Amino acid sequence: MPGKTTLVLGGARSGKSVFAERLVEQSGLEAVYIATGQAYDDEMIERIAAHKERRGSIWTTVEEPLDLTGVLAAHTGPQRAVLVDCLTLWLTNLMMAERDIAAETARLGSAITELPGTVLFVSNEVGLGIVPDNRMAREFRDHAGRLNQAIAAAAHDVYFIAAGLPLKMKG
Amino acid sequence: MPGKTTLVLGGARSGKSVFAERLVEQSGLEAVYIATGQAYDDEMIERIAAHKERRGSIWTTVEEPLDLTGVLAAHTGPQRAVLVDCLTLWLTNLMMAERDIAAETARLGSAITELPGTVLFVSNEVGLGIVPDNRMAREFRDHAGRLNQAIAAAAHDVYFIAAGLPLKMKG
Amino acid sequence: MPGKTTLVLGGARSGKSVFAERLVEQSGLEAVYIATGQAYDDEMIERIAAHKERRGSIWTTVEEPLDLTGVLAAHTGPQRAVLVDCLTLWLTNLMMAERDIAAETARLGSAITELPGTVLFVSNEVGLGIVPDNRMAREFRDHAGRLNQAIAAAAHDVYFIAAGLPLKMKG
């Protein structure tokens, strides 16, 4: 039996990760954290450390910058809630590695309908500002929007978070 | 009898155009597409072509970069659903043509209360990022916000779209 | 008895200030406006003047760029509705004055639970665009998100405004 999929969408510092972590902790399931972020610089190292400290020791952490579909297949299960934090950093990694984004988006979108456990995705909404000056940023924004749409279409529950508060958009 | 006006607001790649197109197709009315975008560069040409392909042949397409109020008066009717895609590109065109934006906004806002058929407007929300560095972008953002407020005030239904999902804000 | 606290969150030109002003005027309470904005340049001077003109003469205006917690303690009261417009400019001022933002955020967050009257905060959501290029803007975005979360957690009512329309997120 496929499990339940949730997308938690929000802006930077909207409280979306904390909201998703709380959903996992309240589920009573075994908590697995899939970190897609890579420690490129001091700022990122700090953020990852702060995340780890906040979650505490009940979580198992798996780091995977690129093969998200594979790592989900390996770590989901009926007794587990797997939190992917976040899709936006995964997309950044795919673009830096020059992967085929449309193919990766489609692969993840179809894989998640078959996963055997509870999965939560955290993702940034990045399309609500002024059009960015450079083409790379515009492409990122387009890919991010399409990825969010694909996951939202496959998910059972979708939340939009602002100022730490959820608006339920689906489910 | 004036018809029904709908505003579909959302970010870049939020699925707002597809959502609005589906509303038109489900209406059973004669579908008219008013494209305000102009093919300035390859990127825009690609986007317009992709839009056309997605909509298919049941649509009549009218291209109008500036005189939106005039073209709406000419093409609306009791048996028609007219989709304007999008207000943000229309605003860009007005600014490049150095038109009086406040006057054009007021003119459109008052015209739409009298249109004899169903009209849907697609527009971008662009004010939810960091304040842009350059004054032109800040002015654009201000005009876009005021335009969205004017159309939302006159509209019967307003939707905010994120990740392809609608939040109904009015109606 | 502590009063009622409301956070009105939204983008640039979303109509959030007008929405908050209307809430104050409908309350029947004595209206106090705390302006955190400083007139750095012509653009800001114009905006402040337009704000003043719109509000009219029933409001008492207090200007305070930095000591928001102090000025709130001095001006709130059981017969008053105090509108703070806006938190985002206050944060800008704190950063320019090199204050400890986390401490100021915590101080305001705990003070507002004890204020004796009705208080409304207007604030910008700035985290829904592309990651800004410069570190200062990213820091601002992080501080703004944390400040909005702190005020939203302490507030009774929270609204998200787009195109002049409110979505109630709390209360």
PDB file of C-alpha atoms in Angstrom, chain C residues 54-139:
ATOM      1  CA  ARG C  54      -5.014  58.821   3.194  1.00  0.00           C
ATOM      2  CA  ARG C  55      -5.397  58.360   6.945  1.00  0.00           C
ATOM      3  CA  GLY C  56      -6.852  61.809   7.551  1.00  0.00           C
ATOM      4  CA  SER C  57      -7.084  63.772  10.765  1.00  0.00           C
ATOM      5  CA  ILE C  58      -8.640  61.272  13.178  1.00  0.00           C
ATOM      6  CA  TRP C  59      -5.239  59.685  13.697  1.00  0.00           C
ATOM      7  CA  THR C  60      -2.496  60.684  16.112  1.00  0.00           C
ATOM      8  CA  THR C  61       0.877  60.014  14.514  1.00  0.00           C
ATOM      9  CA  VAL C  62       4.028  59.053  16.413  1.00  0.00           C
ATOM     10  CA  GLU C  63       7.336  58.613  14.595  1.00  0.00           C
ATOM     11  CA  GLU C  64       9.799  56.134  16.054  1.00  0.00           C
ATOM     12  CA  PRO C  65      12.494  54.412  14.008  1.00  0.00           C
ATOM     13  CA  LEU C  66      14.124  52.236  16.716  1.00  0.00           C
ATOM     14  CA  ASP C  67      12.539  51.984  20.157  1.00  0.00           C
ATOM     15  CA  LEU C  68       9.318  50.323  19.082  1.00  0.00           C
ATOM     16  CA  THR C  69       8.878  48.381  22.309  1.00  0.00           C
ATOM     17  CA  GLY C  70       9.232  51.577  24.339  1.00  0.00           C
ATOM     18  CA  VAL C  71       6.896  53.630  22.199  1.00  0.00           C
ATOM     19  CA  LEU C  72       4.270  50.877  22.327  1.00  0.00           C
ATOM     20  CA  ALA C  73       4.457  50.785  26.116  1.00  0.00           C
ATOM     21  CA  ALA C  74       3.968  54.562  26.161  1.00  0.00           C
ATOM     22  CA  HIS C  75       1.050  54.770  23.703  1.00  0.00           C
ATOM     23  CA  THR C  76      -1.117  51.694  24.098  1.00  0.00           C
ATOM     24  CA  GLY C  77      -4.181  51.769  26.314  1.00  0.00           C
ATOM     25  CA  PRO C  78      -7.603  50.177  26.788  1.00  0.00           C
ATOM     26  CA  GLN C  79      -9.365  52.824  24.668  1.00  0.00           C
ATOM     27  CA  ARG C  80      -6.785  52.816  21.899  1.00  0.00           C
ATOM     28  CA  ALA C  81      -5.948  50.946  18.724  1.00  0.00           C
ATOM     29  CA  VAL C  82      -2.297  51.423  17.836  1.00  0.00           C
ATOM     30  CA  LEU C  83      -1.136  50.627  14.308  1.00  0.00           C
ATOM     31  CA  VAL C  84       2.575  49.961  13.713  1.00  0.00           C
ATOM     32  CA  ASP C  85       3.464  50.560  10.058  1.00  0.00           C
ATOM     33  CA  CYS C  86       5.641  48.747   9.513  1.00  0.00           C
ATOM     34  CA  LEU C  87       7.843  46.062  11.068  1.00  0.00           C
ATOM     35  CA  THR C  88       9.938  45.780   7.926  1.00  0.00           C
ATOM     36  CA  LEU C  89      11.100  49.396   8.070  1.00  0.00           C
ATOM     37  CA  TRP C  90      11.760  49.027  11.797  1.00  0.00           C
ATOM     38  CA  LEU C  91      13.987  46.038  10.992  1.00  0.00           C
ATOM     39  CA  THR C  92      15.780  48.077   8.325  1.00  0.00           C
ATOM     40  CA  ASN C  93      16.450  50.811  10.870  1.00  0.00           C
ATOM     41  CA  LEU C  94      17.730  48.295  13.449  1.00  0.00           C
ATOM     42  CA  MET C  95      20.117  46.781  10.905  1.00  0.00           C
ATOM     43  CA  MET C  96      21.425  50.195   9.863  1.00  0.00           C
ATOM     44  CA  ALA C  97      21.962  51.058  13.534  1.00  0.00           C
ATOM     45  CA  GLU C  98      23.731  47.697  14.023  1.00  0.00           C
ATOM     46  CA  ARG C  99      21.424  46.565  16.821  1.00  0.00           C
ATOM     47  CA  ASP C 100      21.134  42.960  18.026  1.00  0.00           C
ATOM     48  CA  ILE C 101      18.167  41.838  15.932  1.00  0.00           C
ATOM     49  CA  ALA C 102      17.515  38.556  17.735  1.00  0.00           C
ATOM     50  CA  ALA C 103      17.391  40.401  21.076  1.00  0.00           C
ATOM     51  CA  GLU C 104      15.109  43.152  19.727  1.00  0.00           C
ATOM     52  CA  THR C 105      12.806  40.558  18.135  1.00  0.00           C
ATOM     53  CA  ALA C 106      12.566  38.604  21.403  1.00  0.00           C
ATOM     54  CA  ARG C 107      11.988  41.825  23.394  1.00  0.00           C
ATOM     55  CA  LEU C 108       9.126  42.936  21.152  1.00  0.00           C
ATOM     56  CA  GLY C 109       7.650  39.431  20.971  1.00  0.00           C
ATOM     57  CA  SER C 110       7.414  39.136  24.747  1.00  0.00           C
ATOM     58  CA  ALA C 111       6.335  42.771  25.298  1.00  0.00           C
ATOM     59  CA  ILE C 112       3.289  42.527  23.052  1.00  0.00           C
ATOM     60  CA  THR C 113       1.676  39.800  25.144  1.00  0.00           C
ATOM     61  CA  GLU C 114       1.420  42.326  27.991  1.00  0.00           C
ATOM     62  CA  LEU C 115       0.251  45.464  26.172  1.00  0.00           C
ATOM     63  CA  PRO C 116      -3.002  46.847  27.607  1.00  0.00           C
ATOM     64  CA  GLY C 117      -4.781  47.687  24.324  1.00  0.00           C
ATOM     65  CA  THR C 118      -5.382  46.804  20.712  1.00  0.00           C
ATOM     66  CA  VAL C 119      -2.234  46.717  18.581  1.00  0.00           C
ATOM     67  CA  LEU C 120      -1.930  46.010  14.859  1.00  0.00           C
ATOM     68  CA  PHE C 121       1.358  45.321  13.093  1.00  0.00           C
ATOM     69  CA  VAL C 122       1.832  45.696   9.366  1.00  0.00           C
ATOM     70  CA  SER C 123       4.718  43.694   7.928  1.00  0.00           C
ATOM     71  CA  ASN C 124       6.106  42.619   4.581  1.00  0.00           C
ATOM     72  CA  GLU C 125       6.567  39.020   3.538  1.00  0.00           C
ATOM     73  CA  VAL C 126       9.887  39.198   1.632  1.00  0.00           C
ATOM     74  CA  GLY C 127      10.956  35.550   1.358  1.00  0.00           C
ATOM     75  CA  LEU C 128       9.020  34.371  -1.687  1.00  0.00           C
ATOM     76  CA  GLY C 129      11.404  35.460  -4.434  1.00  0.00           C
ATOM     77  CA  ILE C 130      14.745  34.173  -5.674  1.00  0.00           C
ATOM     78  CA  VAL C 131      17.605  34.122  -3.112  1.00  0.00           C
ATOM     79  CA  PRO C 132      19.159  37.620  -3.234  1.00  0.00           C
ATOM     80  CA  ASP C 133      22.734  37.941  -4.515  1.00  0.00           C
ATOM     81  CA  ASN C 134      24.166  39.890  -1.615  1.00  0.00           C
ATOM     82  CA  ARG C 135      24.647  38.637   1.928  1.00  0.00           C
ATOM     83  CA  MET C 136      23.118  41.744   3.533  1.00  0.00           C
ATOM     84  CA  ALA C 137      19.819  41.169   1.688  1.00  0.00           C
ATOM     85  CA  ARG C 138      19.850  37.482   2.663  1.00  0.00           C
ATOM     86  CA  GLU C 139      20.389  38.438   6.299  1.00  0.00           C
TER      87      GLU C 139
END
